[in-house]
Coordinates of C-alpha atoms in Angstrom, one line a residue:
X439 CA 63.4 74.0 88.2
X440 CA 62.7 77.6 87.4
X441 CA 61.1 79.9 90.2
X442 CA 57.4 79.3 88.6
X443 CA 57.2 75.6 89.0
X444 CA 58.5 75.8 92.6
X445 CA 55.7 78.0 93.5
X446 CA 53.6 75.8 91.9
X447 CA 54.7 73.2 94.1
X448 CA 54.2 75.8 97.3
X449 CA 50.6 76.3 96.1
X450 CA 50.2 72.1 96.2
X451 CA 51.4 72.5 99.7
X452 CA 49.3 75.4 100.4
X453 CA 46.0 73.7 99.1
X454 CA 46.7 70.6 102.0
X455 CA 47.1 72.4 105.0
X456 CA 44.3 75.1 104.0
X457 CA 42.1 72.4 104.6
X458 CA 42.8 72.7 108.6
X459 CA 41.4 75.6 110.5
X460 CA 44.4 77.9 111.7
X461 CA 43.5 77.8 115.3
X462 CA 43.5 73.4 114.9
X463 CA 46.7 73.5 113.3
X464 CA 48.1 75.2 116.4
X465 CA 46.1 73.1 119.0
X466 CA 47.7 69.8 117.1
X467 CA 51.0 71.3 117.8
X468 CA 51.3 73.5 120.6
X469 CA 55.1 73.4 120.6
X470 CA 55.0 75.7 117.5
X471 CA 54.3 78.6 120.2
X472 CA 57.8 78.2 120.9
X473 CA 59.0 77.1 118.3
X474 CA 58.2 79.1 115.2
X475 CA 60.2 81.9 117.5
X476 CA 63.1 83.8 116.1
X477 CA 64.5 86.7 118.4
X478 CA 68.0 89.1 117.4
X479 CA 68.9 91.4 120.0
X480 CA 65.9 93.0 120.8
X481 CA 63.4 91.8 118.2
X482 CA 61.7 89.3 118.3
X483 CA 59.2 87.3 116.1
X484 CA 56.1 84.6 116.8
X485 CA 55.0 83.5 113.5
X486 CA 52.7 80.6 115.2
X487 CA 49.9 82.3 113.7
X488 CA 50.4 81.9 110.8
X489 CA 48.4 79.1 108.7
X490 CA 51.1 77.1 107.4
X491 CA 52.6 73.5 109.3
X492 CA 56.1 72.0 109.7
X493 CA 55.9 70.7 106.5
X494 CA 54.9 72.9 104.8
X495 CA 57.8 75.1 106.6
X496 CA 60.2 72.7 105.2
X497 CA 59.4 73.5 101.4
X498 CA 59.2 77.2 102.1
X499 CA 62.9 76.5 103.5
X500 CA 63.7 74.3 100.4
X501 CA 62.1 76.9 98.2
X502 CA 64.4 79.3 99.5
X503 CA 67.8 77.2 99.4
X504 CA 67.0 76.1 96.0
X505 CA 66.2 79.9 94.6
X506 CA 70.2 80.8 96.1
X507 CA 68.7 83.3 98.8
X508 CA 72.4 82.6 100.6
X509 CA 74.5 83.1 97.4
X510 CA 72.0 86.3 96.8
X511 CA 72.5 87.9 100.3
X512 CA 76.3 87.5 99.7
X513 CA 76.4 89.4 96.7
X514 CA 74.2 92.2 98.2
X515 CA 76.7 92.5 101.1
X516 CA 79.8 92.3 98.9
X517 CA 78.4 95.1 96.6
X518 CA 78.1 93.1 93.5
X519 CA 75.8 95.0 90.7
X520 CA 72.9 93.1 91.4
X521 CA 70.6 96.2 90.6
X522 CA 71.2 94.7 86.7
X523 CA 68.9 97.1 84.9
X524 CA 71.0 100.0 86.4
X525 CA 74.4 98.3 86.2
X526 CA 74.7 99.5 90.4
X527 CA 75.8 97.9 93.3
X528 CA 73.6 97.9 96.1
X529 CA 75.4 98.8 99.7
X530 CA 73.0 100.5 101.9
X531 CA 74.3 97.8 104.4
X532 CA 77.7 99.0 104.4
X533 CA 76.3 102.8 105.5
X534 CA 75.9 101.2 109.1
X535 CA 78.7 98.3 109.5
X536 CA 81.4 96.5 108.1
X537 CA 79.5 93.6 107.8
X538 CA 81.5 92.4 104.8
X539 CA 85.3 92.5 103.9
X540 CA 84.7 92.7 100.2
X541 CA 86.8 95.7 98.6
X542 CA 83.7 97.5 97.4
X543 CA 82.0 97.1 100.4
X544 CA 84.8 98.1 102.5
X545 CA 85.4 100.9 100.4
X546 CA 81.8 102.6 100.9
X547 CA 82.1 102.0 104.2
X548 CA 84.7 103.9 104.6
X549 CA 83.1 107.0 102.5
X550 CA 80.3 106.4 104.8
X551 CA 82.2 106.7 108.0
X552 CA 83.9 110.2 106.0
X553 CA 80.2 111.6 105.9
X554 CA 79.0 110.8 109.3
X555 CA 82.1 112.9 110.5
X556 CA 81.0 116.1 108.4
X557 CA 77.4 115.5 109.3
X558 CA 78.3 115.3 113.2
X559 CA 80.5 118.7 113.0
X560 CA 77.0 119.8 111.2
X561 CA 74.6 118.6 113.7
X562 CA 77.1 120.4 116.6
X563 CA 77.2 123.7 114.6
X564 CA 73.8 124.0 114.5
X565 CA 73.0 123.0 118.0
X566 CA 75.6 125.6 118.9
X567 CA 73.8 128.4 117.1
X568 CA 70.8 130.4 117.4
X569 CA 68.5 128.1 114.9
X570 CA 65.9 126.2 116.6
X571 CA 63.7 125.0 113.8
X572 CA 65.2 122.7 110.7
X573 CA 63.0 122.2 107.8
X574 CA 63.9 119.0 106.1
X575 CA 62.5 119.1 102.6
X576 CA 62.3 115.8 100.2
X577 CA 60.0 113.3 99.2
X578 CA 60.0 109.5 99.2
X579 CA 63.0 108.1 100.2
X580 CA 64.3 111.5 101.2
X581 CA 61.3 112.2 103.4
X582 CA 59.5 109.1 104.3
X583 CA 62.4 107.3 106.8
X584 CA 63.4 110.8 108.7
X585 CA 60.1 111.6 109.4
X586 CA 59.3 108.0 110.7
X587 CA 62.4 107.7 112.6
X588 CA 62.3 111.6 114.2
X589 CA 58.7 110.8 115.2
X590 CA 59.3 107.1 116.1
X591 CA 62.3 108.7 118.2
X592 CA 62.6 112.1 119.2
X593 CA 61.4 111.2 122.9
X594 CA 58.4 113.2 125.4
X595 CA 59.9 116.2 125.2
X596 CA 61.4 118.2 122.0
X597 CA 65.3 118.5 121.8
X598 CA 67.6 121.0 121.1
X599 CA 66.1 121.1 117.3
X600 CA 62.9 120.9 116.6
X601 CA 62.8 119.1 112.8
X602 CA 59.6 119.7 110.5
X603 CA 58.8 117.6 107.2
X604 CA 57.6 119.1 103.8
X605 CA 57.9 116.7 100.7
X606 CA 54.2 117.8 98.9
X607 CA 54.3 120.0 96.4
X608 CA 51.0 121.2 97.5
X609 CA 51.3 124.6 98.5
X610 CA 48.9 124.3 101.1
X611 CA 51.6 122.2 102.5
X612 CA 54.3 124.6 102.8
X613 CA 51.8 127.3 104.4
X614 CA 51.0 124.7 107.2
X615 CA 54.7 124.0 107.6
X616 CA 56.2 127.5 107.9
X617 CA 53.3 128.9 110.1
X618 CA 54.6 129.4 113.2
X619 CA 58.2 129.2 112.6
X620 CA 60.5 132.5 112.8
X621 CA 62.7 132.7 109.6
X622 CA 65.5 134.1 112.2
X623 CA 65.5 130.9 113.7
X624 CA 64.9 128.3 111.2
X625 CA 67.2 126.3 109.0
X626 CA 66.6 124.3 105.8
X627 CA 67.6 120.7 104.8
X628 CA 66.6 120.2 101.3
X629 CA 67.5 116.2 100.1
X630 CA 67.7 115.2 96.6
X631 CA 69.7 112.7 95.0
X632 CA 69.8 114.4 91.5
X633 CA 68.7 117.9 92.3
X634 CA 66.3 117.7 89.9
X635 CA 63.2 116.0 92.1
X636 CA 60.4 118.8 90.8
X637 CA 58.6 118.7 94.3
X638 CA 62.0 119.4 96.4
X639 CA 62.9 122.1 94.1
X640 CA 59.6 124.5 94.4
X641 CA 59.3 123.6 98.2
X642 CA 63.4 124.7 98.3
X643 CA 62.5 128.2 96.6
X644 CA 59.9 128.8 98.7
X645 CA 62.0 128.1 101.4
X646 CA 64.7 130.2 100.0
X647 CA 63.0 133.1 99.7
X648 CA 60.8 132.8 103.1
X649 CA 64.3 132.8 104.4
X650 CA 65.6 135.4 103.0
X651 CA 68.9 134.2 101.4
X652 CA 70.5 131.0 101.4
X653 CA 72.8 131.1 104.5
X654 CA 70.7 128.8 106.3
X655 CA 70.3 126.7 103.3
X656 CA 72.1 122.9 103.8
X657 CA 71.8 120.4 101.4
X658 CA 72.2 116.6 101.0
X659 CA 72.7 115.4 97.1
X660 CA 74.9 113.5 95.0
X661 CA 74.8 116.4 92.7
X662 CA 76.9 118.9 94.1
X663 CA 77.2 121.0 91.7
X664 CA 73.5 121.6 90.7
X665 CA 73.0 122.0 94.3
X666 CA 75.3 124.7 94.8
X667 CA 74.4 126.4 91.0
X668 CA 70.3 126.0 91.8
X669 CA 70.2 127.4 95.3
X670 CA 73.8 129.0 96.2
X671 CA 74.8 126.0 98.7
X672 CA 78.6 125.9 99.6
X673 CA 80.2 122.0 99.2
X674 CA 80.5 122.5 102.7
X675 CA 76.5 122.8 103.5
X676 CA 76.1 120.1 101.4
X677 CA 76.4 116.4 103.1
X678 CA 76.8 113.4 100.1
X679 CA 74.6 110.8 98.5
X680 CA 76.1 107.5 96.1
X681 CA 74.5 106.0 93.4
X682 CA 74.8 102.5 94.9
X683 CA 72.2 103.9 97.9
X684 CA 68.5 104.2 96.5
X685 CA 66.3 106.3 97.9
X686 CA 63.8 103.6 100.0
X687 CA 67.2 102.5 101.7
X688 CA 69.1 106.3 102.0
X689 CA 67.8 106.6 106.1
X690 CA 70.7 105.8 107.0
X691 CA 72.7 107.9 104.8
X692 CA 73.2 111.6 105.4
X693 CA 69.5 111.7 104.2
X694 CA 69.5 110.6 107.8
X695 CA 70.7 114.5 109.0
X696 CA 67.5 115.6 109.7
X697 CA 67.4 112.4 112.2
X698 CA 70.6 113.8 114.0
X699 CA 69.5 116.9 113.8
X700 CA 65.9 115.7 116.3
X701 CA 67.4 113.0 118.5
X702 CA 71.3 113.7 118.4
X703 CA 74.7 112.1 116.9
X704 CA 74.9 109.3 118.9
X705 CA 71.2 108.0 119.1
X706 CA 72.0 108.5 114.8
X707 CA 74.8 105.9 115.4
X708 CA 72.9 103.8 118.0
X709 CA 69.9 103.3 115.3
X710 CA 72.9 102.4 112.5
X711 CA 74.4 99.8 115.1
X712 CA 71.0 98.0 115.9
X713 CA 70.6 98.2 111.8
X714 CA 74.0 96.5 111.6
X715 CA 73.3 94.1 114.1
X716 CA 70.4 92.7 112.2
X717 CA 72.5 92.8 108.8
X718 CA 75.0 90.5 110.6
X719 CA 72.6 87.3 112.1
X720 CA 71.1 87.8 108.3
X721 CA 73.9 87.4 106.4
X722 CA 75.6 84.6 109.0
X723 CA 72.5 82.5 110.0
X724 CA 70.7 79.4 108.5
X725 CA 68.2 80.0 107.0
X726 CA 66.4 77.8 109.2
X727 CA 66.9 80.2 112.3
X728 CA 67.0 83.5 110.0
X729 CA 64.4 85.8 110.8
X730 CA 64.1 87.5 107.3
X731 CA 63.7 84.6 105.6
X732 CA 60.9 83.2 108.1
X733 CA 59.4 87.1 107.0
X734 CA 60.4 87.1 103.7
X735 CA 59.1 83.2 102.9
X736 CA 56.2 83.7 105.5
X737 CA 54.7 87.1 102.6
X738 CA 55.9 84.0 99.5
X739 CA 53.3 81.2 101.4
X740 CA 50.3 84.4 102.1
X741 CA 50.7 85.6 98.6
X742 CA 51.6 82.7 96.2
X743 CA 50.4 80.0 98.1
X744 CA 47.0 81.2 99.6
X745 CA 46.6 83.6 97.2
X746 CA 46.0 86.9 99.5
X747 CA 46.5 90.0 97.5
X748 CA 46.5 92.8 100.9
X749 CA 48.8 92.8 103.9
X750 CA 48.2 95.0 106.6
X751 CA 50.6 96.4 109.6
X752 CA 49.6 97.2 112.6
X753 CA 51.7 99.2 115.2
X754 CA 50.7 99.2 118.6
X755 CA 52.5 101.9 119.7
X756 CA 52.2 105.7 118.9
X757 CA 55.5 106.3 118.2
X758 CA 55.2 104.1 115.0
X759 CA 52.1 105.5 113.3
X760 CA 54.1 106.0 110.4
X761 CA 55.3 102.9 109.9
X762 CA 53.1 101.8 107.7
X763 CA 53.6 104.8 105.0
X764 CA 57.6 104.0 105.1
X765 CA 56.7 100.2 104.5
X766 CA 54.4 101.1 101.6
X767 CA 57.6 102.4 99.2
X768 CA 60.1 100.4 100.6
X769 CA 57.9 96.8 99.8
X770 CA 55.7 98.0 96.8
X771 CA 58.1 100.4 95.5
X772 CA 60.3 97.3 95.4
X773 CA 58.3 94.7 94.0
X774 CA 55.6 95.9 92.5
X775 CA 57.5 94.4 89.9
X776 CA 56.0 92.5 86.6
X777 CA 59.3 91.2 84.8
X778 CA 62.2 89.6 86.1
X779 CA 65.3 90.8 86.1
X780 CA 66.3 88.7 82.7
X781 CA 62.7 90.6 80.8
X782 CA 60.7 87.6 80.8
X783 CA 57.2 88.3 82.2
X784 CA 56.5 86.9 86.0
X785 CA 53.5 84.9 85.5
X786 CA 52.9 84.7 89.4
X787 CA 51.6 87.1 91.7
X788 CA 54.0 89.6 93.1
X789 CA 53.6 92.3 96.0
X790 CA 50.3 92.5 98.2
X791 CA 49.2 96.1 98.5
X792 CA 50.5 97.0 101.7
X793 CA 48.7 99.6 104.3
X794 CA 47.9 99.8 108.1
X795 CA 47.8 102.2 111.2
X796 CA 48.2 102.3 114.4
X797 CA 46.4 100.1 117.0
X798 CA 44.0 100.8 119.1
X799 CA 42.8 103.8 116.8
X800 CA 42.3 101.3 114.1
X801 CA 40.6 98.8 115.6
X802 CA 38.1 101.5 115.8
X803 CA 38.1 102.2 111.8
X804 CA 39.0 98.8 109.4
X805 CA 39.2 96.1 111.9
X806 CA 35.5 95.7 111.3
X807 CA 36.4 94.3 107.7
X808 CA 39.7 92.5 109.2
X809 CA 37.0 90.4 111.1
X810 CA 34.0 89.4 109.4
X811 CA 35.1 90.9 105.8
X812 CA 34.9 88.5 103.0
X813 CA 38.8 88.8 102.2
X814 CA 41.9 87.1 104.2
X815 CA 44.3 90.4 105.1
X816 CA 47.2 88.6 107.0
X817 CA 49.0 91.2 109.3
X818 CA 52.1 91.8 111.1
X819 CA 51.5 93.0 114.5
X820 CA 54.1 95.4 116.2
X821 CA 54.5 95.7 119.8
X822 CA 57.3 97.3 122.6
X823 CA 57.0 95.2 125.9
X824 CA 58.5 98.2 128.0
X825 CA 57.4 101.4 127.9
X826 CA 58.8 104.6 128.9
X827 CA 55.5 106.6 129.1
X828 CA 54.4 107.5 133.2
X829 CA 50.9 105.6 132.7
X830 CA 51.5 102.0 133.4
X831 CA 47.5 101.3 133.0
X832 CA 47.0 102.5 129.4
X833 CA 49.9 100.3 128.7
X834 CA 48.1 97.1 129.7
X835 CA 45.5 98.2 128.4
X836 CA 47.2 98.6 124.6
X837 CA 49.0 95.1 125.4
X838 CA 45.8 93.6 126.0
X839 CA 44.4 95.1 122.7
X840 CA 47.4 93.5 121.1
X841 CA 46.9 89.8 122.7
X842 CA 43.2 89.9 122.3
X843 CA 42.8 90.9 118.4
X844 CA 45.9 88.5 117.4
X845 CA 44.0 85.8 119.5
X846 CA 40.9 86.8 117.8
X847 CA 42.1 87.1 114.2
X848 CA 43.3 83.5 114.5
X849 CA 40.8 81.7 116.6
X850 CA 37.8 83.3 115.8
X851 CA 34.6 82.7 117.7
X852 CA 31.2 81.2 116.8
X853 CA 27.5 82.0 117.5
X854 CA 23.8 81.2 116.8
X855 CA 23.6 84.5 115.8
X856 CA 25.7 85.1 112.1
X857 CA 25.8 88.8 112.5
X858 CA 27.7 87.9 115.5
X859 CA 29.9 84.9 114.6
X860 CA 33.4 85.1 113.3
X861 CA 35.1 83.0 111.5
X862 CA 39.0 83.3 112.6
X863 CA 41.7 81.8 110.6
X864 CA 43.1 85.5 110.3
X865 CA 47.0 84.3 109.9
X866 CA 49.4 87.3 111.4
X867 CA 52.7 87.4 113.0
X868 CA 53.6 89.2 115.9
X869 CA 56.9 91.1 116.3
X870 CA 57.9 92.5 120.2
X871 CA 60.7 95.0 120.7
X872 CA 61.9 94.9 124.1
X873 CA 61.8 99.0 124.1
X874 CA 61.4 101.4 121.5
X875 CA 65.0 102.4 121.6
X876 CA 67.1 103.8 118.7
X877 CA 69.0 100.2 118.3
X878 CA 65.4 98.3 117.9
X879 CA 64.3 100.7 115.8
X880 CA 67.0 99.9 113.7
X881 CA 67.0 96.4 113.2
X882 CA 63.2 96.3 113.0
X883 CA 63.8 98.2 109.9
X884 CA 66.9 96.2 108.4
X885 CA 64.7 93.6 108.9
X886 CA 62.1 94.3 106.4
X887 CA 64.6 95.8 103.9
X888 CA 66.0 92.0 104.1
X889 CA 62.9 90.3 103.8
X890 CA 62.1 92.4 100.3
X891 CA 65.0 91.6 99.4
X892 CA 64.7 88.0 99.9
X893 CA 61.2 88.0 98.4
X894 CA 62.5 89.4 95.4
X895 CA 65.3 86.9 94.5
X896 CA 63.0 84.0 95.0
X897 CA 60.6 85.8 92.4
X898 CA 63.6 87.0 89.8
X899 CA 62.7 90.3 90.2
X900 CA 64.8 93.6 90.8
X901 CA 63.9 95.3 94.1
X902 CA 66.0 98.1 93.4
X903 CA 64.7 100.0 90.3
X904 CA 61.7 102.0 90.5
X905 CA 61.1 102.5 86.6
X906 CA 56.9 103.0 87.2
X907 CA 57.7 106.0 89.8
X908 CA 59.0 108.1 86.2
X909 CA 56.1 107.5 83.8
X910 CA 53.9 110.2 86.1
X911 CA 56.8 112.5 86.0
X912 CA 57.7 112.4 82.4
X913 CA 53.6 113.1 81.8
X914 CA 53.4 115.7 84.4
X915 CA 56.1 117.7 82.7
X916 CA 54.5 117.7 79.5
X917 CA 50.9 119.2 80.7
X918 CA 52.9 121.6 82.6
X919 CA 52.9 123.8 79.8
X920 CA 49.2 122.8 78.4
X921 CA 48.3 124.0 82.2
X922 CA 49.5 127.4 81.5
X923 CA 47.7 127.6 78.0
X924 CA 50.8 127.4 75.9
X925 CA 50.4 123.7 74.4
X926 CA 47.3 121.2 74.1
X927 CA 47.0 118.0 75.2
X928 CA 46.7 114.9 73.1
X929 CA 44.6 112.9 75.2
X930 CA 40.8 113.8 74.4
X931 CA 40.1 113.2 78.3
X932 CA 42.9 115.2 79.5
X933 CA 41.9 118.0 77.5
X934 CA 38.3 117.6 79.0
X935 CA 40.2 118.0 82.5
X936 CA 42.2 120.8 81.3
X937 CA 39.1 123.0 80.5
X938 CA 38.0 122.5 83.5
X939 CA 40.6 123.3 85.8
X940 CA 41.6 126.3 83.9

């Protein structure tokens, strides 16, 4: 049975139990509270909310045995070239842990052990030396996980090295950036797999020459040598990247140096163990008691079997406001995918556009739509139990936010009034980290890399190509020059745009 007929099969499923108001499947079996519960370390996961039932659990379980998700995760892990349409391997896991003995695995595991050492004798240079301001230029991959982890991370108070973000090629951008900062004072990180990202190679010349030379200049590529031809960086400045490490998954590469750089060596490493410790309870447990395949098959059921086309992700804590931008690329860069990975057309539905914020600010914006809008947006709600903040009363108060609009999504609450009524059955799942510590931080991440991943096998699609992110490019290159008057453009609208931006 190919992977359209068993979705077809989910969708039967789905059309029985939609019949039963969410908040009367979970009165009819109030063990579920408990038991649709999978903790690792310090995550843990209630997906009770969510409007499926035991059986229908059981297919989603059978649904993922019979697509191979085990077979799959092996070969990911053992650095087999599942990324088929780029003949690569795939070992992002192997930049945090030794999950896997495999020679390939093993192999860029060691290589990734080699970089950490240069990029620790980096990071303790430059917190030995005058600089007290690192720029870290990128964007995407290169941009989106540092900034979420320096921000989800770098504590009350700033460190030793205070690390600033510019990945827009907006100029505007690099004005905000710079103002403030003493060029005596400041280093530069500029990221870029190819040295050739158009973005990270204007912001690096302005940063070049508002320094004032390059000897404050590092870089992290897997092109060396255009990095040291383009901007003057010595191999020793310049930390590595591997083509079997794409972008969405390169945080915990030595893209991760600006991380280092904000919150230290060793809280680096701590965030690469909790990552690792993740990686091993998903390659190693049932799927049954396998909390990225609960995720992974909990998105399959809200997408393919009830047909929701948005999924929304709500933080309730400060320190992940940007969680929801980093989960944009790594889910829809990775499956907004329309053909499998043998070039046959999918003829189901593939990713939900994802997007979110952080509670309670949001509850105070688009909750309004969560709640009595026409559309279903299931959510993932993100919570820390401790927190390390001195006011004890606003966190109640944000836990109680939390409890009330899960509760409320799901249950609902009627009234004479219909302006006032609300209908519930607003599925979500709620994930609790014990504290917001490096090593959580870690695995809550690993933990939605292997839930894409997992959605993606059981849909035959590649999760590790990002062929639609190039078309823009290619185009933007070639109005370059009609921009500057020295070509014209094909396209009878462009060329309406043209004359009036010129």
């Amino acid at each position: 049975m190919d992977a359209d007929a068993r979705l077809s099969r989910l969708r039967a499923q789905a059309g029985r139990v939609i019949q039963t108001p969410l908040k009367d499947l979970v009165a009819a079996d109030p063990a579920r509270a408990q038991d649709f519960v999978v903790r690792v370390g310090p995550v843990y996961a209630n997906f009770a909310r969510q409007h499926y039932d035991r059986d229908a659990l059981a297919s989603l379980f059978e649904l993922a045995e019979q697509a191979g998700v085990r077979q799959k995760l092996r070969a990911l892990f053992d650095g087999e070239k599942i990324n088929l349409t780029e003949g690569r391997s795939v070992l992002h896991t192997a930049l945090r842990g030794d999950v896997s003995s495999a020679p390939v695995a093993r192999a860029a595991h060691v290589q990734a052990l080699e970089a950490r050492a240069r990029m620790r004798a980096l990071v303790d240079s430059l917190a030995a030396s005058d600089v007290t301001d690192i720029v870290s230029v990128g964007i995407g991959g290169s941009d989106l996980g540092p900034r979420l982890a320096v921000d989800a991370l770098r504590g009350a108070r700033p460190g030793r090295l205070r690390v600033h973000f510019l990945s827009n090629v907006d100029g505007h951008a690099a004005q905000r950036v710079l103002a403030g900062l003493d060029p005596r004072r400041t280093a530069a990180v500029l990221i870029s797999k190819t040295f050739g990202t158009q973005e990270t190679l204007l912001n690096g010349a302005i940063l070049r020459d508002w320094l004032g030379g390059t000897e404050r200049l590092y870089a992290v590529s897997a092109n060396v040598e255009r990095a040291a031809e383009a901007f003057a960086i010595p191999p020793e400045r310049i930390l590595p990247m591997w083509d079997w490490v794409g972008g969405r998954y390169s945080l915990w590469s030595a893209v991760g140096f600006p991380i280092a750089l904000a919150i230290g060596m060793d809280a680096f490493e701590a965030m690469l163990d909790g990552a690792s410790q993740m990686d091993a309870h998903v390659l190693n447990t049932p799927l049954p008691q396998n909390l990225a395949a609960w995720h992974a098959l909990t998105a399959i059921w809200n997408r393919n079997g009830l047909g929701y086309s948005t999924q929304a992700v709500l933080a309730y804590d400060e320190r992940l406001k940007l969680l929801s931008n980093y989960l944009q690329q790594l889910v829809m860069e990775s499956l907004g995918k329309s053909v499998r990975t043998d070039g046959s057309a999918v003829s189901v539905d593939t990713v939900p556009v994802w997007w979110g914020g952080a509670g309670t600010d949001t509850q105070h914006s688009f909750f309004q739509a969560l709640h009595q809008g026409t559309s279903i947006v299931p959510a993932d709600f993100i919570g820390v139990v401790h927190s390390d903040a001195p006011y004890p009363d606003n966190h109640r108060a944000l836990q109680a936010n939390l409890l009330a609009q899960t509760e409320a999504f799901a249950n609902g609450q009627a009234s004479d009034d219909p302006h006032r009524a609300y209908a519930g059955g607003r599925p979500s799942t709620m994930i609790l980290l014990d504290a917001l510590t490096p090593q959580s931080f870690g695995a809550l991440l690993a933990l939605y890399e292997h839930s894409v991943y997992l959605q993606s096998v059981i849909w035959g699609i590649n999760a590790f190509d990002q062929f639609g992110v190039e078309l823009g490019k290619q185009v933007a290159s070639r109005l370059l020059p009609a921009l500057a008057g020295d070509a014209r453009a094909d396209d009878p609208v462009t060329r309406e745009l043209l004359a009036q931006l010129r």
